[in-house]
mmCIF file of C-alpha atoms in Angstrom:
data_model
loop_
_atom_site.group_PDB
_atom_site.id
_atom_site.type_symbol
_atom_site.label_atom_id
_atom_site.label_comp_id
_atom_site.label_asym_id
_atom_site.label_seq_id
_atom_site.Cartn_x
_atom_site.Cartn_y
_atom_site.Cartn_z
ATOM 1 C CA UNK A 738 77.235 29.035 95.381
ATOM 2 C CA UNK A 739 77.414 32.516 94.355
ATOM 3 C CA UNK A 740 74.943 33.851 92.088
ATOM 4 C CA UNK A 741 76.169 34.457 88.562
ATOM 5 C CA UNK A 742 76.215 38.713 88.163
ATOM 6 C CA UNK A 743 74.718 38.415 84.333
ATOM 7 C CA UNK A 744 71.732 36.037 85.743
ATOM 8 C CA UNK A 745 71.174 38.584 88.488
ATOM 9 C CA UNK A 746 70.936 41.699 86.398
ATOM 10 C CA UNK A 747 68.128 39.856 84.353
ATOM 11 C CA UNK A 748 65.780 40.119 86.921
ATOM 12 C CA UNK A 749 65.910 43.612 87.527
ATOM 13 C CA UNK A 750 62.832 45.274 86.737
ATOM 14 C CA UNK A 751 63.377 47.837 83.910
ATOM 15 C CA UNK A 752 61.378 51.167 83.906
ATOM 16 C CA UNK A 753 60.809 53.386 81.244
ATOM 17 C CA UNK A 754 64.082 55.263 80.188
ATOM 18 C CA UNK A 755 66.275 52.857 81.531
ATOM 19 C CA UNK A 756 68.066 49.705 80.202
ATOM 20 C CA UNK A 757 67.698 46.483 81.337
ATOM 21 C CA UNK A 758 70.038 45.613 84.079
ATOM 22 C CA UNK A 759 70.029 49.151 85.525
ATOM 23 C CA UNK A 760 69.487 50.308 88.354
ATOM 24 C CA UNK A 761 66.571 53.253 88.435
ATOM 25 C CA UNK A 762 68.656 55.488 90.513
ATOM 26 C CA UNK A 763 71.271 55.208 88.472
ATOM 27 C CA UNK A 764 69.717 57.501 85.429
ATOM 28 C CA UNK A 765 68.548 60.015 88.119
ATOM 29 C CA UNK A 766 72.150 60.591 89.658
ATOM 30 C CA UNK A 767 73.112 61.279 86.070
ATOM 31 C CA UNK A 768 70.815 63.535 85.330
ATOM 32 C CA UNK A 769 70.939 65.529 88.277
ATOM 33 C CA UNK A 770 74.472 65.664 87.495
ATOM 34 C CA UNK A 771 73.477 67.174 83.797
ATOM 35 C CA UNK A 772 70.916 69.671 85.856
ATOM 36 C CA UNK A 773 74.448 70.778 88.055
ATOM 37 C CA UNK A 774 76.648 70.973 84.805
ATOM 38 C CA UNK A 775 74.229 73.294 82.914
ATOM 39 C CA UNK A 776 73.270 74.938 85.885
ATOM 40 C CA UNK A 777 77.354 76.084 86.499
ATOM 41 C CA UNK A 778 77.418 76.745 82.661
ATOM 42 C CA UNK A 779 74.210 79.116 82.792
ATOM 43 C CA UNK A 780 76.050 81.104 85.577
ATOM 44 C CA UNK A 781 78.913 81.463 83.738
ATOM 45 C CA UNK A 782 77.487 82.775 80.738
ATOM 46 C CA UNK A 783 74.972 85.112 82.681
ATOM 47 C CA UNK A 784 75.312 88.138 81.763
ATOM 48 C CA UNK A 785 77.302 90.667 84.278
ATOM 49 C CA UNK A 786 74.682 93.981 85.650
ATOM 50 C CA UNK A 787 75.869 96.855 84.396
ATOM 51 C CA UNK A 788 78.422 99.051 86.897
ATOM 52 C CA UNK A 789 76.592 101.492 89.005
ATOM 53 C CA UNK A 790 77.902 104.793 88.853
ATOM 54 C CA UNK A 791 80.399 104.761 92.021
ATOM 55 C CA UNK A 792 81.938 101.977 89.941
ATOM 56 C CA UNK A 793 82.024 104.107 86.982
ATOM 57 C CA UNK A 794 84.164 106.775 88.835
ATOM 58 C CA UNK A 795 86.543 104.047 89.999
ATOM 59 C CA UNK A 796 89.976 103.643 88.646
ATOM 60 C CA UNK A 797 90.629 100.624 86.530
ATOM 61 C CA UNK A 798 93.722 100.129 88.418
ATOM 62 C CA UNK A 799 95.941 101.431 91.875
ATOM 63 C CA UNK A 800 97.129 104.749 90.520
ATOM 64 C CA UNK A 801 99.903 105.062 92.708
ATOM 65 C CA UNK A 802 101.274 102.744 90.594
ATOM 66 C CA UNK A 803 102.174 105.160 88.459
ATOM 67 C CA UNK A 804 103.833 107.714 90.964
ATOM 68 C CA UNK A 805 107.221 107.669 91.019
ATOM 69 C CA UNK A 806 108.887 105.124 93.183
ATOM 70 C CA UNK A 807 109.913 107.310 95.998
ATOM 71 C CA UNK A 808 106.954 108.859 96.390
ATOM 72 C CA UNK A 809 104.262 105.639 95.713
ATOM 73 C CA UNK A 810 106.615 104.002 98.508
ATOM 74 C CA UNK A 811 105.965 106.311 101.410
ATOM 75 C CA UNK A 812 102.208 106.139 100.702
ATOM 76 C CA UNK A 813 102.402 102.462 101.127
ATOM 77 C CA UNK A 814 102.017 100.994 97.678
ATOM 78 C CA UNK A 815 103.789 98.042 96.569
ATOM 79 C CA UNK A 816 103.875 96.009 93.357
ATOM 80 C CA UNK A 817 101.414 93.404 92.415
ATOM 81 C CA UNK A 818 102.092 90.142 93.883
ATOM 82 C CA UNK A 819 104.767 91.449 96.323
ATOM 83 C CA UNK A 820 104.609 89.652 99.714
ATOM 84 C CA UNK A 821 105.723 90.027 103.073
ATOM 85 C CA UNK A 822 108.343 90.927 104.311
ATOM 86 C CA UNK A 823 108.838 92.848 101.047
ATOM 87 C CA UNK A 824 112.570 94.293 100.354
ATOM 88 C CA UNK A 825 113.501 97.583 102.201
ATOM 89 C CA UNK A 826 114.190 100.723 100.305
ATOM 90 C CA UNK A 827 117.095 100.279 97.993
ATOM 91 C CA UNK A 828 119.916 102.699 100.469
ATOM 92 C CA UNK A 829 122.496 101.568 102.525
ATOM 93 C CA UNK A 830 122.128 100.933 105.555
ATOM 94 C CA UNK A 831 118.905 99.827 104.685
ATOM 95 C CA UNK A 832 120.071 96.967 102.119
ATOM 96 C CA UNK A 833 121.630 95.207 104.833
ATOM 97 C CA UNK A 834 118.251 94.518 106.874
ATOM 98 C CA UNK A 835 118.173 91.641 105.113
ATOM 99 C CA UNK A 836 121.052 90.476 107.783
ATOM 100 C CA UNK A 837 119.323 91.172 110.861
ATOM 101 C CA UNK A 838 116.360 89.164 112.077
ATOM 102 C CA UNK A 839 113.091 90.179 111.340
ATOM 103 C CA UNK A 840 112.166 90.548 115.231
ATOM 104 C CA UNK A 841 114.442 92.631 115.918
ATOM 105 C CA UNK A 842 114.160 95.395 112.739
ATOM 106 C CA UNK A 843 110.589 95.908 113.973
ATOM 107 C CA UNK A 844 111.817 96.525 117.683
ATOM 108 C CA UNK A 845 114.554 98.929 116.398
ATOM 109 C CA UNK A 846 112.120 100.697 114.067
ATOM 110 C CA UNK A 847 109.415 100.805 116.190
ATOM 111 C CA UNK A 848 111.422 102.381 119.008
ATOM 112 C CA UNK A 849 112.765 104.691 116.566
ATOM 113 C CA UNK A 850 109.232 105.441 115.268
ATOM 114 C CA UNK A 851 107.843 106.121 118.532
ATOM 115 C CA UNK A 852 110.579 108.142 119.917
ATOM 116 C CA UNK A 853 110.825 110.650 116.597
ATOM 117 C CA UNK A 854 106.585 111.140 116.395
ATOM 118 C CA UNK A 855 106.223 112.444 120.121
ATOM 119 C CA UNK A 856 109.357 114.534 119.715
ATOM 120 C CA UNK A 857 107.783 116.583 116.674
ATOM 121 C CA UNK A 858 104.759 116.679 118.187
ATOM 122 C CA UNK A 859 106.060 117.977 121.085
ATOM 123 C CA UNK A 860 108.653 120.120 119.432
ATOM 124 C CA UNK A 861 106.010 122.018 117.088
ATOM 125 C CA UNK A 862 103.548 122.453 120.021
ATOM 126 C CA UNK A 863 106.334 123.718 122.141
ATOM 127 C CA UNK A 864 107.732 126.235 119.364
ATOM 128 C CA UNK A 865 106.483 129.930 118.435
ATOM 129 C CA UNK A 866 103.165 128.632 116.459
ATOM 130 C CA UNK A 867 99.358 129.253 117.250
ATOM 131 C CA UNK A 868 99.160 126.191 119.528
ATOM 132 C CA UNK A 869 101.532 127.579 121.789
ATOM 133 C CA UNK A 870 100.919 131.349 121.680
ATOM 134 C CA UNK A 871 97.054 131.711 121.103
ATOM 135 C CA UNK A 872 95.736 128.195 121.874
ATOM 136 C CA UNK A 873 97.916 127.382 124.993
ATOM 137 C CA UNK A 874 97.761 124.036 124.156
ATOM 138 C CA UNK A 875 99.406 121.378 126.416
ATOM 139 C CA UNK A 876 102.754 120.416 124.925
ATOM 140 C CA UNK A 877 101.243 117.081 123.697
ATOM 141 C CA UNK A 878 98.062 115.521 124.133
ATOM 142 C CA UNK A 879 98.643 112.151 126.549
ATOM 143 C CA UNK A 880 96.356 109.786 123.948
ATOM 144 C CA UNK A 881 99.268 109.789 121.503
ATOM 145 C CA UNK A 882 101.584 107.714 123.822
ATOM 146 C CA UNK A 883 99.112 105.304 123.392
ATOM 147 C CA UNK A 884 98.641 105.844 119.324
ATOM 148 C CA UNK A 885 102.180 105.693 119.110
ATOM 149 C CA UNK A 886 102.321 102.152 119.960
ATOM 150 C CA UNK A 887 99.830 101.135 117.714
ATOM 151 C CA UNK A 888 101.261 103.088 114.738
ATOM 152 C CA UNK A 889 104.533 102.376 115.150
ATOM 153 C CA UNK A 890 104.774 99.047 116.987
ATOM 154 C CA UNK A 891 101.563 96.709 115.467
ATOM 155 C CA UNK A 892 101.704 98.530 112.556
ATOM 156 C CA UNK A 893 99.876 95.801 110.616
ATOM 157 C CA UNK A 894 96.708 96.164 112.700
ATOM 158 C CA UNK A 895 93.547 97.320 111.611
ATOM 159 C CA UNK A 896 93.220 99.856 114.576
ATOM 160 C CA UNK A 897 96.963 101.487 113.332
ATOM 161 C CA UNK A 898 95.657 102.347 109.670
ATOM 162 C CA UNK A 899 95.165 106.191 108.415
ATOM 163 C CA UNK A 900 91.131 106.269 108.715
ATOM 164 C CA UNK A 901 90.952 104.585 112.044
ATOM 165 C CA UNK A 902 93.510 106.660 113.377
ATOM 166 C CA UNK A 903 92.703 110.230 111.981
ATOM 167 C CA UNK A 904 88.840 109.958 112.479
ATOM 168 C CA UNK A 905 88.851 108.153 115.763
ATOM 169 C CA UNK A 906 90.807 110.826 117.497
ATOM 170 C CA UNK A 907 89.374 113.483 115.800
ATOM 171 C CA UNK A 908 85.804 112.485 116.454
ATOM 172 C CA UNK A 909 86.741 111.758 119.918
ATOM 173 C CA UNK A 910 87.631 114.759 120.475
ATOM 174 C CA UNK A 911 84.931 116.563 118.974
ATOM 175 C CA UNK A 912 81.983 114.577 120.779
ATOM 176 C CA UNK A 913 83.873 115.056 124.144
ATOM 177 C CA UNK A 914 84.475 118.885 123.779
ATOM 178 C CA UNK A 915 80.824 119.234 122.622
ATOM 179 C CA UNK A 916 79.673 117.601 125.661
ATOM 180 C CA UNK A 917 81.911 119.424 128.187
ATOM 181 C CA UNK A 918 80.900 122.775 126.828
ATOM 182 C CA UNK A 919 77.295 121.573 128.213
ATOM 183 C CA UNK A 920 78.693 121.215 131.505
ATOM 184 C CA UNK A 921 80.806 124.254 131.521
ATOM 185 C CA UNK A 922 77.959 126.052 131.923
ATOM 186 C CA UNK A 923 78.134 125.415 135.149
ATOM 187 C CA UNK A 924 80.887 128.223 136.302
ATOM 188 C CA UNK A 925 82.227 125.767 139.106
ATOM 189 C CA UNK A 926 82.707 122.890 136.760
ATOM 190 C CA UNK A 927 86.531 123.765 136.064
ATOM 191 C CA UNK A 928 87.173 124.017 139.768
ATOM 192 C CA UNK A 929 86.028 121.006 140.628
ATOM 193 C CA UNK A 930 88.773 118.926 138.232
ATOM 194 C CA UNK A 931 91.241 119.587 140.997
ATOM 195 C CA UNK A 932 89.829 117.000 142.941
ATOM 196 C CA UNK A 933 89.618 118.675 146.326
ATOM 197 C CA UNK A 934 85.866 117.137 147.056
ATOM 198 C CA UNK A 935 83.242 115.094 145.786
ATOM 199 C CA UNK A 936 81.691 116.637 142.507
ATOM 200 C CA UNK A 937 79.385 114.176 141.072
ATOM 201 C CA UNK A 938 78.972 116.413 136.895
ATOM 202 C CA UNK A 939 83.119 115.754 136.715
ATOM 203 C CA UNK A 940 82.475 112.055 136.975
ATOM 204 C CA UNK A 941 79.521 112.032 135.066
ATOM 205 C CA UNK A 942 80.821 113.640 132.232
ATOM 206 C CA UNK A 943 83.835 111.606 132.066
ATOM 207 C CA UNK A 944 82.525 108.860 131.717
ATOM 208 C CA UNK A 945 79.544 110.012 129.416
ATOM 209 C CA UNK A 946 82.166 111.801 127.012
ATOM 210 C CA UNK A 947 84.250 108.872 126.846
ATOM 211 C CA UNK A 948 81.688 106.442 126.290
ATOM 212 C CA UNK A 949 80.077 108.812 123.813
ATOM 213 C CA UNK A 950 83.620 108.868 122.083
ATOM 214 C CA UNK A 951 83.416 105.000 121.913
ATOM 215 C CA UNK A 952 80.166 105.333 120.100
ATOM 216 C CA UNK A 953 80.967 107.506 117.538
ATOM 217 C CA UNK A 954 84.064 105.567 116.727
ATOM 218 C CA UNK A 955 81.696 102.578 115.906
ATOM 219 C CA UNK A 956 78.861 104.396 114.062
ATOM 220 C CA UNK A 957 81.693 105.325 111.317
ATOM 221 C CA UNK A 958 83.405 102.484 111.481
ATOM 222 C CA UNK A 959 86.598 103.942 112.856
ATOM 223 C CA UNK A 960 87.871 102.685 115.900
ATOM 224 C CA UNK A 961 91.246 103.347 117.443
ATOM 225 C CA UNK A 962 91.437 102.731 121.781
ATOM 226 C CA UNK A 963 93.687 105.298 122.338
ATOM 227 C CA UNK A 964 90.690 107.923 120.837
ATOM 228 C CA UNK A 965 88.805 106.971 124.040
ATOM 229 C CA UNK A 966 91.638 108.845 126.184
ATOM 230 C CA UNK A 967 90.947 111.704 123.517
ATOM 231 C CA UNK A 968 87.437 112.109 124.320
ATOM 232 C CA UNK A 969 88.230 111.336 128.243
ATOM 233 C CA UNK A 970 90.457 114.497 128.141
ATOM 234 C CA UNK A 971 88.423 116.738 126.856
ATOM 235 C CA UNK A 972 86.479 115.942 130.148
ATOM 236 C CA UNK A 973 88.439 115.834 133.168
ATOM 237 C CA UNK A 974 91.854 117.546 132.193
ATOM 238 C CA UNK A 975 91.524 121.045 133.403
ATOM 239 C CA UNK A 976 94.165 122.688 130.779
ATOM 240 C CA UNK A 977 92.363 120.734 127.652
ATOM 241 C CA UNK A 978 89.223 122.019 129.241
ATOM 242 C CA UNK A 979 90.117 125.452 129.041
ATOM 243 C CA UNK A 980 91.130 124.945 125.237
ATOM 244 C CA UNK A 981 87.366 124.696 124.185
ATOM 245 C CA UNK A 982 86.997 124.245 121.004
ATOM 246 C CA UNK A 983 90.690 124.791 120.053
ATOM 247 C CA UNK A 984 90.840 121.051 121.303
ATOM 248 C CA UNK A 985 89.873 120.085 118.240
ATOM 249 C CA UNK A 986 92.441 121.374 115.682
ATOM 250 C CA UNK A 987 94.528 120.556 118.341
ATOM 251 C CA UNK A 988 94.210 117.261 118.302
ATOM 252 C CA UNK A 989 93.708 117.003 113.866
ATOM 253 C CA UNK A 990 97.077 118.699 113.925
ATOM 254 C CA UNK A 991 99.226 116.031 116.386
ATOM 255 C CA UNK A 992 97.423 113.090 114.462
ATOM 256 C CA UNK A 993 98.688 114.481 110.918
ATOM 257 C CA UNK A 994 102.042 115.088 112.247
ATOM 258 C CA UNK A 995 102.520 111.344 113.656
ATOM 259 C CA UNK A 996 100.854 110.056 110.480
ATOM 260 C CA UNK A 997 103.364 111.901 108.422
ATOM 261 C CA UNK A 998 106.209 110.582 110.400
ATOM 262 C CA UNK A 999 104.669 107.078 110.366
ATOM 263 C CA UNK A 1000 104.429 106.946 106.649
ATOM 264 C CA UNK A 1001 108.703 107.933 106.244
ATOM 265 C CA UNK A 1002 109.965 105.234 109.087
ATOM 266 C CA UNK A 1003 107.482 102.579 108.357
ATOM 267 C CA UNK A 1004 108.463 102.542 105.271
ATOM 268 C CA UNK A 1005 111.858 102.177 105.273
ATOM 269 C CA UNK A 1006 112.691 98.449 106.232
ATOM 270 C CA UNK A 1007 110.668 95.529 105.258
ATOM 271 C CA UNK A 1008 107.441 96.250 106.326
ATOM 272 C CA UNK A 1009 104.803 98.677 104.972
ATOM 273 C CA UNK A 1010 102.408 101.433 106.063
ATOM 274 C CA UNK A 1011 99.718 101.653 105.359
ATOM 275 C CA UNK A 1012 98.587 98.362 104.941
ATOM 276 C CA UNK A 1013 95.462 100.656 103.343
ATOM 277 C CA UNK A 1014 94.018 103.968 102.957
ATOM 278 C CA UNK A 1015 90.304 103.407 103.668
ATOM 279 C CA UNK A 1016 89.135 100.417 103.366
ATOM 280 C CA UNK A 1017 90.572 96.904 103.556
ATOM 281 C CA UNK A 1018 89.320 96.343 99.766
ATOM 282 C CA UNK A 1019 90.343 98.724 96.990
ATOM 283 C CA UNK A 1020 88.136 101.718 97.595
ATOM 284 C CA UNK A 1021 88.745 103.850 94.892
ATOM 285 C CA UNK A 1022 89.776 100.978 92.561
ATOM 286 C CA UNK A 1023 87.210 99.283 90.428
ATOM 287 C CA UNK A 1024 85.877 95.465 91.576
ATOM 288 C CA UNK A 1025 86.672 94.219 88.288
ATOM 289 C CA UNK A 1026 90.260 93.444 89.103
ATOM 290 C CA UNK A 1027 92.956 92.042 87.115
ATOM 291 C CA UNK A 1028 94.874 88.672 87.765
ATOM 292 C CA UNK A 1029 97.924 90.453 89.491
ATOM 293 C CA UNK A 1030 95.764 92.821 91.499
ATOM 294 C CA UNK A 1031 93.414 89.613 93.011
ATOM 295 C CA UNK A 1032 96.978 88.341 94.052
ATOM 296 C CA UNK A 1033 97.481 91.843 95.893
ATOM 297 C CA UNK A 1034 93.979 91.587 97.515
ATOM 298 C CA UNK A 1035 95.006 87.882 98.491
ATOM 299 C CA UNK A 1036 98.287 89.096 100.196
ATOM 300 C CA UNK A 1037 96.329 91.856 102.554
ATOM 301 C CA UNK A 1038 93.812 88.790 103.459
ATOM 302 C CA UNK A 1039 96.641 86.402 104.379
ATOM 303 C CA UNK A 1040 98.811 89.355 106.272
ATOM 304 C CA UNK A 1041 97.499 88.928 109.739
ATOM 305 C CA UNK A 1042 98.999 85.410 109.173
ATOM 306 C CA UNK A 1043 102.493 86.470 107.812
ATOM 307 C CA UNK A 1044 105.640 86.774 109.443
ATOM 308 C CA UNK A 1045 105.260 90.302 109.684
ATOM 309 C CA UNK A 1046 102.226 90.036 112.378
ATOM 310 C CA UNK A 1047 104.034 87.467 114.236
ATOM 311 C CA UNK A 1048 107.214 89.731 114.431
ATOM 312 C CA UNK A 1049 105.058 92.341 115.683
ATOM 313 C CA UNK A 1050 103.052 89.808 117.712
ATOM 314 C CA UNK A 1051 100.142 91.730 117.281
ATOM 315 C CA UNK A 1052 96.331 91.063 115.821
ATOM 316 C CA UNK A 1053 95.123 87.846 115.963
ATOM 317 C CA UNK A 1054 96.702 84.683 116.138
ATOM 318 C CA UNK A 1055 95.898 81.546 114.385
ATOM 319 C CA UNK A 1056 93.907 79.226 116.454
ATOM 320 C CA UNK A 1057 96.183 76.337 115.772
ATOM 321 C CA UNK A 1058 99.153 78.067 116.591
ATOM 322 C CA UNK A 1059 97.506 79.323 119.933
ATOM 323 C CA UNK A 1060 96.830 75.765 120.985
ATOM 324 C CA UNK A 1061 100.484 74.794 119.881
ATOM 325 C CA UNK A 1062 101.682 77.419 122.409
ATOM 326 C CA UNK A 1063 99.412 76.636 125.210
ATOM 327 C CA UNK A 1064 100.526 73.470 124.730
ATOM 328 C CA UNK A 1065 104.262 74.687 124.704
ATOM 329 C CA UNK A 1066 104.838 72.936 121.463
ATOM 330 C CA UNK A 1067 105.088 76.337 119.348
ATOM 331 C CA UNK A 1068 105.000 76.131 115.480
ATOM 332 C CA UNK A 1069 102.652 77.413 113.244
ATOM 333 C CA UNK A 1070 99.273 77.006 111.674
ATOM 334 C CA UNK A 1071 101.118 76.096 108.274
ATOM 335 C CA UNK A 1072 102.990 73.073 110.325
ATOM 336 C CA UNK A 1073 99.796 72.337 110.968
ATOM 337 C CA UNK A 1074 98.377 71.642 107.562
ATOM 338 C CA UNK A 1075 101.840 69.839 105.986
ATOM 339 C CA UNK A 1076 101.915 67.357 109.418
ATOM 340 C CA UNK A 1077 98.421 66.300 108.149
ATOM 341 C CA UNK A 1078 99.080 62.455 106.450
ATOM 342 C CA UNK A 1079 97.212 62.090 102.846
ATOM 343 C CA UNK A 1080 94.001 59.813 103.714
ATOM 344 C CA UNK A 1081 94.551 56.974 101.167
ATOM 345 C CA UNK A 1082 92.199 54.721 100.010
ATOM 346 C CA UNK A 1083 92.714 50.783 101.370
ATOM 347 C CA UNK A 1084 92.685 48.340 98.453
ATOM 348 C CA UNK A 1085 89.744 45.954 98.437
ATOM 349 C CA UNK A 1086 90.652 42.795 99.427
ATOM 350 C CA UNK A 1087 89.636 39.764 96.668
ATOM 351 C CA UNK A 1088 88.852 39.039 93.174
ATOM 352 C CA UNK A 1089 86.508 40.339 90.232
ATOM 353 C CA UNK A 1090 83.615 37.319 90.311
ATOM 354 C CA UNK A 1091 84.419 36.032 86.866
ATOM 355 C CA UNK A 1092 81.848 37.127 84.883
ATOM 356 C CA UNK A 1093 79.795 34.666 83.475
ATOM 357 C CA UNK A 1094 80.963 31.420 86.025
ATOM 358 C CA UNK A 1095 80.016 30.342 89.012
ATOM 359 C CA UNK A 1096 83.171 30.875 91.383
ATOM 360 C CA UNK A 1097 84.964 27.805 92.718
ATOM 361 C CA UNK A 1098 86.491 27.216 96.209
ATOM 362 C CA UNK A 1099 89.672 28.292 95.726
ATOM 363 C CA UNK A 1100 88.635 31.620 94.242
ATOM 364 C CA UNK A 1101 85.815 32.006 97.217
ATOM 365 C CA UNK A 1102 88.278 31.849 99.531
ATOM 366 C CA UNK A 1103 90.721 34.877 97.691
ATOM 367 C CA UNK A 1104 87.542 36.862 97.832
ATOM 368 C CA UNK A 1105 86.814 36.593 101.271
ATOM 369 C CA UNK A 1106 90.396 37.285 102.078
ATOM 370 C CA UNK A 1107 91.343 33.560 103.330
ATOM 371 C CA UNK A 1108 93.720 32.747 100.920
#
């Protein structure tokens, strides 16, 4: 026969602070949960530390939202809560882009952007300006061809944002020129660049300038891969070596020309550039954001897995999506989440033992699942 629960509970030892028939571990669990609740309440009511001086200087909201729509849009601003792909500029034919698949739109505007960006730099460097008549600069620094791939093709990438783009090229030009000026103290250095023979100084300077340019980018947190070629050009391209320190303003001007064009062409359609100007978080906006600003920050964090990033096929790919592509199934990470089956607890088999009474044979069979 099964023992009666009421009878069993009478024989449980009682400890101070506990009622008879209650396990000693139960008040411990309740007291620990009480401590957790009190600690959470204490954290909520804990006064916030006073803001730092830098925090006091920051704006309470993104000031680009106060500018006229035409200006704020081309500075990369979108209203809080807006999600990619964004609405195109409300002027035909851009309003018809909704009828075009996003992938084709990215291809079209990436081609137009790269073509226009390179064309503008070449045109300005070739006209009657100081770059041609005084600096004798080349028609274009070749590393900007690689930059065009990032700035117009994968504009959501952190490597394509203005800080990485402009500072990366500037630091590489500065470092490459400074190191090369030391090697140029050898009067024969520029003659070695025709590659008519083996000269150790040329290939040592090339590796040293490029590697140190990368180090400079890493130190300031503004890595831009094409800028490595900017530092290398300063060491091994004879026309660039002849520019000397004039190479730096040439590179800086080329960066700003391409950036200005990118701000126009990349904001006409359903894309957005830049995603941020200095850092992924709001650099000039107070961290005490309101609810709509937090939504905007969430959108920035999720941008890498959004439709625009998939259409550009750039940046990191979600692990689940990558595995599905390897297996040839396609799909996305969200589909993986939606395909999960909810785990539900199976109902217990049996019946409750009647309180204060012994179980008969029929109740025992039902309790053991044999009925």
